Amino acid sequence: MAGKKNARSEPAAAPATTATSTPSAKAPLTPTKNPIPIPTPAQPKAVAAQGGWAQVFQNLYDYYLSETPQRTKLLDVFLLFLVLVGALQFLYCILAGNYPFNAFLSGFCGTVGQFVLTISLRIQTTEANKADFPKVSPERAFADYVVCSLILHFFCVNFIN
Amino acid sequence: MAVAQQNALLGPPSQSSRTLLRVVILLFIAGAAIASRLFSVIRFESIIHEFDPWFNFRATKYLVANGFYKFWDWFDDRTWHPLGRVTGGTLYPGLMVTSGVIYHILQALTIPIDIRNICVLLAPAFSGLTAFAAYLLTNEMTTSPSAGLLAAAFMGIAPGYISRSVAGSYDNEAIAIFLLVFTFYLWIKALKLGSMLWGALCALFYGYMVASWGGYAFITCILPLHAFVLICMGRYSRRLYVSYTTWYALGTLASMQIPFVGFLPVKTSEHMPALGIFGFLQLVGFIDYVRSAISGRQFQAFLITVLVATFGIGLAGLVALTSLGYIAPWGGRFYSLWDTGYAKVHIPIIASVSEHQPTAWPAFFFDLNILVWLLPAGIWLLYKELRDEHVFVITYALCGSYFAGVMVRLMLTLTPIVCVAAAIAASKLLDTYLVKSPSQTSTSEAGEKKAPKSADKTASPLGVSSMVSKLTIVGAMIVYLLMFVSHCTWVTSNAYSSPSVVLASRMPDGSQHIIDDYREAYQWLRQNTKEDAKIMSWWDYGYQIGGMADRPTLVDNNTWNNTHIATVGKAMSSREEVSYPIMRQHEVDYVLIVFGGLLGYSGDDINKFLWMVRIAEGIWPEEVKERDFFTARGEYRVDDGATDTMKNSLMYKMSYHNYQSMFPPGKAADRVRGVQLPSEGPVLNTIEEAYTTENWIIRIYKVKDLDNVGRDHFSAAAFDRGQKKKATKKRGPRVLRVD
């Protein structure tokens, strides 16, 4: 419901709603402490009372802890940081107005962009996904990541006014 | 081409010689693409064509003269008088910047070339690159080595693309189509490899495309659609996630760098599908991750609730935002894409542009010829394989065909994919029937086949050794291809190479006669009027007046202010008493109209007049009524039977003023409308004829200043006419007295 309210009050809410579901989407550490997945699953939980949710999250959490390498966990911390920064910016935009809209957009888009790039890096460096990316070695993935981040930040700085 | 063929004939080509062959063939194709676009230069001269290119040309000159930053902040006070236009912030700078960069590079290399020639030849040069991009795109679709070359050849000479890229048509599309095809190629590449780098390249070229052409929205909608179709087909992959999100995150930021686009990507509905799919992909990605963690019933319940909840919230959010006005609803041009009658009812200014009309059926055949029937075959062949990139071609072809059917100018966006699909079909056909013998290795066949096919020459000596059916099919195919080539050449030279600034006609003895009235009139304006004399004309000619005559105009082809255009329309369609104050208020010094009655030039202002009336009526429905310009029987007439409103309108008067004096009494005829005109010509009181060109195509009138003894113009003009009569009467007695 919180997402809905945001959506009404701000123009950038559409990216925001997706972005708020984004963190839950890809940052697999969210189940434990991240407040964001709650809006989506919480509703049906209240309505349907399916009971299995706790179990689901427990499973996810266990899976995450057991299957994720240390390096990837570092990436996930960065992802969490990006989510927090994005949420903070969005909150500011709602509370204090979006007046320098350029600045808000470039900040927010930069956060979201960096987030998806990091996710991409995470996907490409995960062992289990090797089959999907026959031509992308982890080193290549990291090089791509650096180049894309540079481009992203060039645009952001240029747009910030 | 012959050289290439010989190379192929010499022996079984190795890998490197095949590469060489391919490069040579591509170079020839690029050469053919450029050469066929030079008809206009050969027939006429190196001149900028039509309307919009004149503005681009003027802007480019400004850029070259004043540098990039001044260009970026350019406020143009010589258009849209008295409003002016923030030109730097309301144009797509890609085209001008491209030619500016080329100009400076050539200058640095000490090649002194005129900026005009760069502008004229930019479109042909880029068409060569487009052919190359089509080659790359097709090679991603199929393993057949000949399909790419065929696609390049098709792309190089397809009239649907030539129509907007002949030498001199210096318009945004000139480079945009190359960028369109190349962006698609990069997208396919990124999707196939799942690589961030290719996605970023795709985003960069997308940014370039946004900087160049308003049609970038096509990419903005096609890529998400492709992604969406893939997800719906259950073909979500991590590669899709990587390539799409990289493209979207970088591409959106890149597009926002252009001042004219600015915040649109987060504010208008056209860009929402891309954003929605972006969010949707995050969700799908998350679900994909969860699926590997948990399984079975748990996952299903999880999936359904998450999907339903997200869609509900997303949809509600979009509707709420749109209804609260944070997201602009779809623009008028987009509505007219769904309902072809929409523009005519609601936005006459869009409907009045001929290239926004729905396409007539023959136009497809005219612009694409055999490609039209090769397209479905190609699509079917792709459908049989149906990899991710084939889905893209199919999606694109379906959308492109629909849009091309709705709006004439969108034929341009359809052409590339038709070339790709048709090349796949043609190469499949030729591959099947050109095989020398089944036992041979496919690699050497490929090398031998390439050259003859793309060269569209007789390929028979190679493949026809045995069977009659092979001979028949290949022969037929070659005949079709040759017919296609000759059709393309014919269309290019006859239909698409006219600059429309300079007109050509045939003398009785068959020699060409150039009608140069436009430039004559603009040159007159340039030399005989004050530097800041304001010219009022219908908006079609605004850019040309600005570019060629260098005089301020009231309205021009950048139709950003409908009211201002309607004001001009009202001035043209009202009585002189109404028009004169309007012209005074806008400080109009000269009025320029186009009149084709003497020569039979049908694109003149009387034929466009109803649009002026309609647009004016949209703003002042009380004062200008379209109905009044039709006779009681609903005819649009200019002869004796014309309505009073018509006869008294400024446009009618200006068009036919003094026209009767060209003919013997009572014989005045309008050759466009094919009617006899009344023997009494209209009388003008508030303006006077300043200049009329050789063939009467352009007529320029000067707006009279206020009368210096304070009379209104009608009594002054009547007095002038009466004065003469009285003078002759007075002279009578005087003569008597002298005698």
PDB file of C-alpha atoms in Angstrom, chain B residues 533-691:
ATOM      1  CA  ALA B 533      11.418  42.448 -43.290  1.00  0.00           C
ATOM      2  CA  LYS B 534       8.900  39.961 -41.949  1.00  0.00           C
ATOM      3  CA  ILE B 535       7.491  37.588 -44.490  1.00  0.00           C
ATOM      4  CA  MET B 536       4.127  35.961 -43.982  1.00  0.00           C
ATOM      5  CA  SER B 537       3.498  32.754 -45.847  1.00  0.00           C
ATOM      6  CA  TRP B 538       1.905  29.413 -45.170  1.00  0.00           C
ATOM      7  CA  TRP B 539       4.090  27.340 -42.896  1.00  0.00           C
ATOM      8  CA  ASP B 540       5.301  25.031 -45.652  1.00  0.00           C
ATOM      9  CA  TYR B 541       7.594  27.725 -46.981  1.00  0.00           C
ATOM     10  CA  GLY B 542       8.877  29.022 -43.663  1.00  0.00           C
ATOM     11  CA  TYR B 543      12.071  26.995 -43.670  1.00  0.00           C
ATOM     12  CA  GLN B 544      12.853  27.821 -47.273  1.00  0.00           C
ATOM     13  CA  ILE B 545      12.369  31.526 -46.712  1.00  0.00           C
ATOM     14  CA  GLY B 546      14.595  31.345 -43.671  1.00  0.00           C
ATOM     15  CA  GLY B 547      17.205  29.287 -45.485  1.00  0.00           C
ATOM     16  CA  MET B 548      17.257  30.845 -48.923  1.00  0.00           C
ATOM     17  CA  ALA B 549      15.960  34.365 -48.469  1.00  0.00           C
ATOM     18  CA  ASP B 550      17.296  34.820 -44.947  1.00  0.00           C
ATOM     19  CA  ARG B 551      14.287  36.795 -43.822  1.00  0.00           C
ATOM     20  CA  PRO B 552      12.235  36.436 -40.627  1.00  0.00           C
ATOM     21  CA  THR B 553       9.063  34.441 -40.977  1.00  0.00           C
ATOM     22  CA  LEU B 554       5.874  34.166 -38.993  1.00  0.00           C
ATOM     23  CA  VAL B 555       5.448  30.426 -39.086  1.00  0.00           C
ATOM     24  CA  ASP B 556       7.543  27.584 -40.395  1.00  0.00           C
ATOM     25  CA  ASN B 557       7.631  23.843 -40.715  1.00  0.00           C
ATOM     26  CA  ASN B 558       8.422  23.355 -37.072  1.00  0.00           C
ATOM     27  CA  THR B 559       4.757  23.489 -36.240  1.00  0.00           C
ATOM     28  CA  TRP B 560       5.116  23.925 -32.513  1.00  0.00           C
ATOM     29  CA  ASN B 561       2.546  26.663 -32.060  1.00  0.00           C
ATOM     30  CA  ASN B 562      -0.789  25.807 -33.545  1.00  0.00           C
ATOM     31  CA  THR B 563      -2.366  29.121 -32.598  1.00  0.00           C
ATOM     32  CA  HIS B 564       0.236  31.091 -34.447  1.00  0.00           C
ATOM     33  CA  ILE B 565      -0.294  28.992 -37.537  1.00  0.00           C
ATOM     34  CA  ALA B 566      -4.019  29.412 -37.168  1.00  0.00           C
ATOM     35  CA  THR B 567      -3.467  33.167 -37.031  1.00  0.00           C
ATOM     36  CA  VAL B 568      -1.771  33.049 -40.396  1.00  0.00           C
ATOM     37  CA  GLY B 569      -4.506  30.782 -41.661  1.00  0.00           C
ATOM     38  CA  LYS B 570      -7.097  33.276 -40.482  1.00  0.00           C
ATOM     39  CA  ALA B 571      -5.298  36.156 -42.148  1.00  0.00           C
ATOM     40  CA  MET B 572      -5.201  34.217 -45.399  1.00  0.00           C
ATOM     41  CA  SER B 573      -8.788  33.088 -45.318  1.00  0.00           C
ATOM     42  CA  SER B 574     -10.522  36.236 -44.097  1.00  0.00           C
ATOM     43  CA  ARG B 575     -11.625  39.398 -45.780  1.00  0.00           C
ATOM     44  CA  GLU B 576      -9.076  42.147 -46.171  1.00  0.00           C
ATOM     45  CA  GLU B 577     -10.692  44.200 -43.415  1.00  0.00           C
ATOM     46  CA  VAL B 578      -9.962  41.399 -40.983  1.00  0.00           C
ATOM     47  CA  SER B 579      -6.609  40.381 -42.374  1.00  0.00           C
ATOM     48  CA  TYR B 580      -5.025  43.809 -42.460  1.00  0.00           C
ATOM     49  CA  PRO B 581      -5.117  44.395 -38.673  1.00  0.00           C
ATOM     50  CA  ILE B 582      -3.728  40.907 -38.121  1.00  0.00           C
ATOM     51  CA  MET B 583      -0.857  41.585 -40.471  1.00  0.00           C
ATOM     52  CA  ARG B 584      -0.194  44.980 -38.907  1.00  0.00           C
ATOM     53  CA  GLN B 585      -0.139  43.452 -35.451  1.00  0.00           C
ATOM     54  CA  HIS B 586       2.435  40.924 -36.565  1.00  0.00           C
ATOM     55  CA  GLU B 587       4.487  43.572 -38.369  1.00  0.00           C
ATOM     56  CA  VAL B 588       4.191  41.739 -41.636  1.00  0.00           C
ATOM     57  CA  ASP B 589       5.992  43.476 -44.474  1.00  0.00           C
ATOM     58  CA  TYR B 590       5.489  40.991 -47.261  1.00  0.00           C
ATOM     59  CA  VAL B 591       3.098  38.183 -47.982  1.00  0.00           C
ATOM     60  CA  LEU B 592       4.331  35.299 -50.078  1.00  0.00           C
ATOM     61  CA  ILE B 593       2.020  32.838 -51.758  1.00  0.00           C
ATOM     62  CA  VAL B 594       2.438  30.009 -54.204  1.00  0.00           C
ATOM     63  CA  PHE B 595       0.194  30.004 -57.210  1.00  0.00           C
ATOM     64  CA  GLY B 596       0.278  27.271 -59.810  1.00  0.00           C
ATOM     65  CA  GLY B 597      -2.624  28.347 -61.974  1.00  0.00           C
ATOM     66  CA  LEU B 598      -0.572  29.544 -64.887  1.00  0.00           C
ATOM     67  CA  LEU B 599       1.738  26.577 -65.068  1.00  0.00           C
ATOM     68  CA  GLY B 600      -0.492  23.813 -63.801  1.00  0.00           C
ATOM     69  CA  TYR B 601       1.572  23.309 -60.648  1.00  0.00           C
ATOM     70  CA  SER B 602      -0.783  21.497 -58.352  1.00  0.00           C
ATOM     71  CA  GLY B 603       0.974  21.925 -55.031  1.00  0.00           C
ATOM     72  CA  ASP B 604      -0.056  25.527 -54.695  1.00  0.00           C
ATOM     73  CA  ASP B 605      -1.719  27.466 -51.931  1.00  0.00           C
ATOM     74  CA  ILE B 606      -5.241  27.399 -53.330  1.00  0.00           C
ATOM     75  CA  ASN B 607      -5.133  23.638 -53.115  1.00  0.00           C
ATOM     76  CA  LYS B 608      -3.773  23.828 -49.586  1.00  0.00           C
ATOM     77  CA  PHE B 609      -6.216  26.550 -48.758  1.00  0.00           C
ATOM     78  CA  LEU B 610      -8.786  24.320 -47.112  1.00  0.00           C
ATOM     79  CA  TRP B 611      -6.217  23.246 -44.553  1.00  0.00           C
ATOM     80  CA  MET B 612      -5.580  26.863 -43.668  1.00  0.00           C
ATOM     81  CA  VAL B 613      -9.297  27.296 -43.246  1.00  0.00           C
ATOM     82  CA  ARG B 614      -9.606  24.178 -41.123  1.00  0.00           C
ATOM     83  CA  ILE B 615      -6.714  25.058 -38.887  1.00  0.00           C
ATOM     84  CA  ALA B 616      -8.025  28.586 -38.441  1.00  0.00           C
ATOM     85  CA  GLU B 617     -11.479  27.220 -37.758  1.00  0.00           C
ATOM     86  CA  GLY B 618     -10.023  25.060 -35.014  1.00  0.00           C
ATOM     87  CA  ILE B 619      -9.139  28.215 -33.081  1.00  0.00           C
ATOM     88  CA  TRP B 620     -11.820  30.658 -34.242  1.00  0.00           C
ATOM     89  CA  PRO B 621     -14.846  28.558 -35.112  1.00  0.00           C
ATOM     90  CA  GLU B 622     -17.039  31.660 -35.054  1.00  0.00           C
ATOM     91  CA  GLU B 623     -15.048  33.700 -37.518  1.00  0.00           C
ATOM     92  CA  VAL B 624     -13.784  31.184 -40.046  1.00  0.00           C
ATOM     93  CA  LYS B 625     -16.122  28.490 -41.280  1.00  0.00           C
ATOM     94  CA  GLU B 626     -15.070  25.819 -43.696  1.00  0.00           C
ATOM     95  CA  ARG B 627     -18.617  25.465 -44.945  1.00  0.00           C
ATOM     96  CA  ASP B 628     -18.616  29.007 -46.304  1.00  0.00           C
ATOM     97  CA  PHE B 629     -15.879  28.126 -48.736  1.00  0.00           C
ATOM     98  CA  PHE B 630     -17.996  25.494 -50.398  1.00  0.00           C
ATOM     99  CA  THR B 631     -20.867  26.252 -52.703  1.00  0.00           C
ATOM    100  CA  ALA B 632     -24.373  25.232 -51.778  1.00  0.00           C
ATOM    101  CA  ARG B 633     -23.795  21.991 -53.638  1.00  0.00           C
ATOM    102  CA  GLY B 634     -20.674  21.288 -51.654  1.00  0.00           C
ATOM    103  CA  GLU B 635     -18.166  22.074 -54.369  1.00  0.00           C
ATOM    104  CA  TYR B 636     -14.862  23.800 -53.884  1.00  0.00           C
ATOM    105  CA  ARG B 637     -14.789  26.261 -56.756  1.00  0.00           C
ATOM    106  CA  VAL B 638     -12.648  29.171 -57.783  1.00  0.00           C
ATOM    107  CA  ASP B 639     -14.487  30.241 -60.931  1.00  0.00           C
ATOM    108  CA  ASP B 640     -17.642  32.298 -61.293  1.00  0.00           C
ATOM    109  CA  GLY B 641     -19.508  29.965 -59.005  1.00  0.00           C
ATOM    110  CA  ALA B 642     -17.183  30.482 -56.051  1.00  0.00           C
ATOM    111  CA  THR B 643     -18.810  31.646 -52.860  1.00  0.00           C
ATOM    112  CA  ASP B 644     -18.471  35.224 -51.698  1.00  0.00           C
ATOM    113  CA  THR B 645     -16.384  34.156 -48.747  1.00  0.00           C
ATOM    114  CA  MET B 646     -14.004  32.484 -51.118  1.00  0.00           C
ATOM    115  CA  LYS B 647     -13.871  35.414 -53.482  1.00  0.00           C
ATOM    116  CA  ASN B 648     -13.258  37.871 -50.686  1.00  0.00           C
ATOM    117  CA  SER B 649     -10.631  35.867 -48.925  1.00  0.00           C
ATOM    118  CA  LEU B 650      -7.160  37.311 -49.040  1.00  0.00           C
ATOM    119  CA  MET B 651      -5.704  34.146 -50.477  1.00  0.00           C
ATOM    120  CA  TYR B 652      -8.079  34.086 -53.409  1.00  0.00           C
ATOM    121  CA  LYS B 653      -7.504  37.726 -54.131  1.00  0.00           C
ATOM    122  CA  MET B 654      -3.747  37.411 -53.962  1.00  0.00           C
ATOM    123  CA  SER B 655      -3.735  34.345 -56.162  1.00  0.00           C
ATOM    124  CA  TYR B 656      -5.812  35.802 -58.960  1.00  0.00           C
ATOM    125  CA  HIS B 657      -4.876  39.449 -58.665  1.00  0.00           C
ATOM    126  CA  ASN B 658      -4.095  40.777 -62.133  1.00  0.00           C
ATOM    127  CA  TYR B 659      -4.173  37.241 -63.444  1.00  0.00           C
ATOM    128  CA  GLN B 660      -6.801  38.142 -66.029  1.00  0.00           C
ATOM    129  CA  SER B 661      -4.383  40.565 -67.641  1.00  0.00           C
ATOM    130  CA  MET B 662      -2.366  37.594 -68.871  1.00  0.00           C
ATOM    131  CA  PHE B 663      -5.193  36.456 -71.092  1.00  0.00           C
ATOM    132  CA  PRO B 664      -7.452  37.935 -73.719  1.00  0.00           C
ATOM    133  CA  PRO B 665     -10.647  39.273 -72.107  1.00  0.00           C
ATOM    134  CA  GLY B 666     -12.860  36.546 -70.725  1.00  0.00           C
ATOM    135  CA  LYS B 667     -10.345  33.800 -71.492  1.00  0.00           C
ATOM    136  CA  ALA B 668      -8.543  33.633 -68.153  1.00  0.00           C
ATOM    137  CA  ALA B 669      -8.153  30.022 -67.098  1.00  0.00           C
ATOM    138  CA  ASP B 670      -6.709  28.261 -64.127  1.00  0.00           C
ATOM    139  CA  ARG B 671      -4.762  25.265 -65.381  1.00  0.00           C
ATOM    140  CA  VAL B 672      -4.545  23.455 -62.064  1.00  0.00           C
ATOM    141  CA  ARG B 673      -8.233  23.487 -61.337  1.00  0.00           C
ATOM    142  CA  GLY B 674      -9.034  23.464 -65.043  1.00  0.00           C
ATOM    143  CA  VAL B 675     -11.661  26.168 -64.877  1.00  0.00           C
ATOM    144  CA  GLN B 676     -12.520  29.410 -66.572  1.00  0.00           C
ATOM    145  CA  LEU B 677     -12.079  32.395 -64.285  1.00  0.00           C
ATOM    146  CA  PRO B 678     -14.470  35.335 -64.045  1.00  0.00           C
ATOM    147  CA  SER B 679     -13.541  38.145 -66.368  1.00  0.00           C
ATOM    148  CA  GLU B 680     -13.361  40.671 -63.534  1.00  0.00           C
ATOM    149  CA  GLY B 681     -10.319  40.070 -61.367  1.00  0.00           C
ATOM    150  CA  PRO B 682     -10.303  40.650 -57.613  1.00  0.00           C
ATOM    151  CA  VAL B 683      -9.329  44.065 -56.295  1.00  0.00           C
ATOM    152  CA  LEU B 684      -6.757  44.431 -53.541  1.00  0.00           C
ATOM    153  CA  ASN B 685      -6.860  47.458 -51.261  1.00  0.00           C
ATOM    154  CA  THR B 686      -4.594  46.887 -48.297  1.00  0.00           C
ATOM    155  CA  ILE B 687      -1.693  45.190 -50.014  1.00  0.00           C
ATOM    156  CA  GLU B 688      -0.007  45.683 -53.323  1.00  0.00           C
ATOM    157  CA  GLU B 689       1.794  43.382 -55.656  1.00  0.00           C
ATOM    158  CA  ALA B 690       5.534  43.531 -55.157  1.00  0.00           C
ATOM    159  CA  TYR B 691       6.906  40.752 -57.277  1.00  0.00           C
TER     160      TYR B 691
END
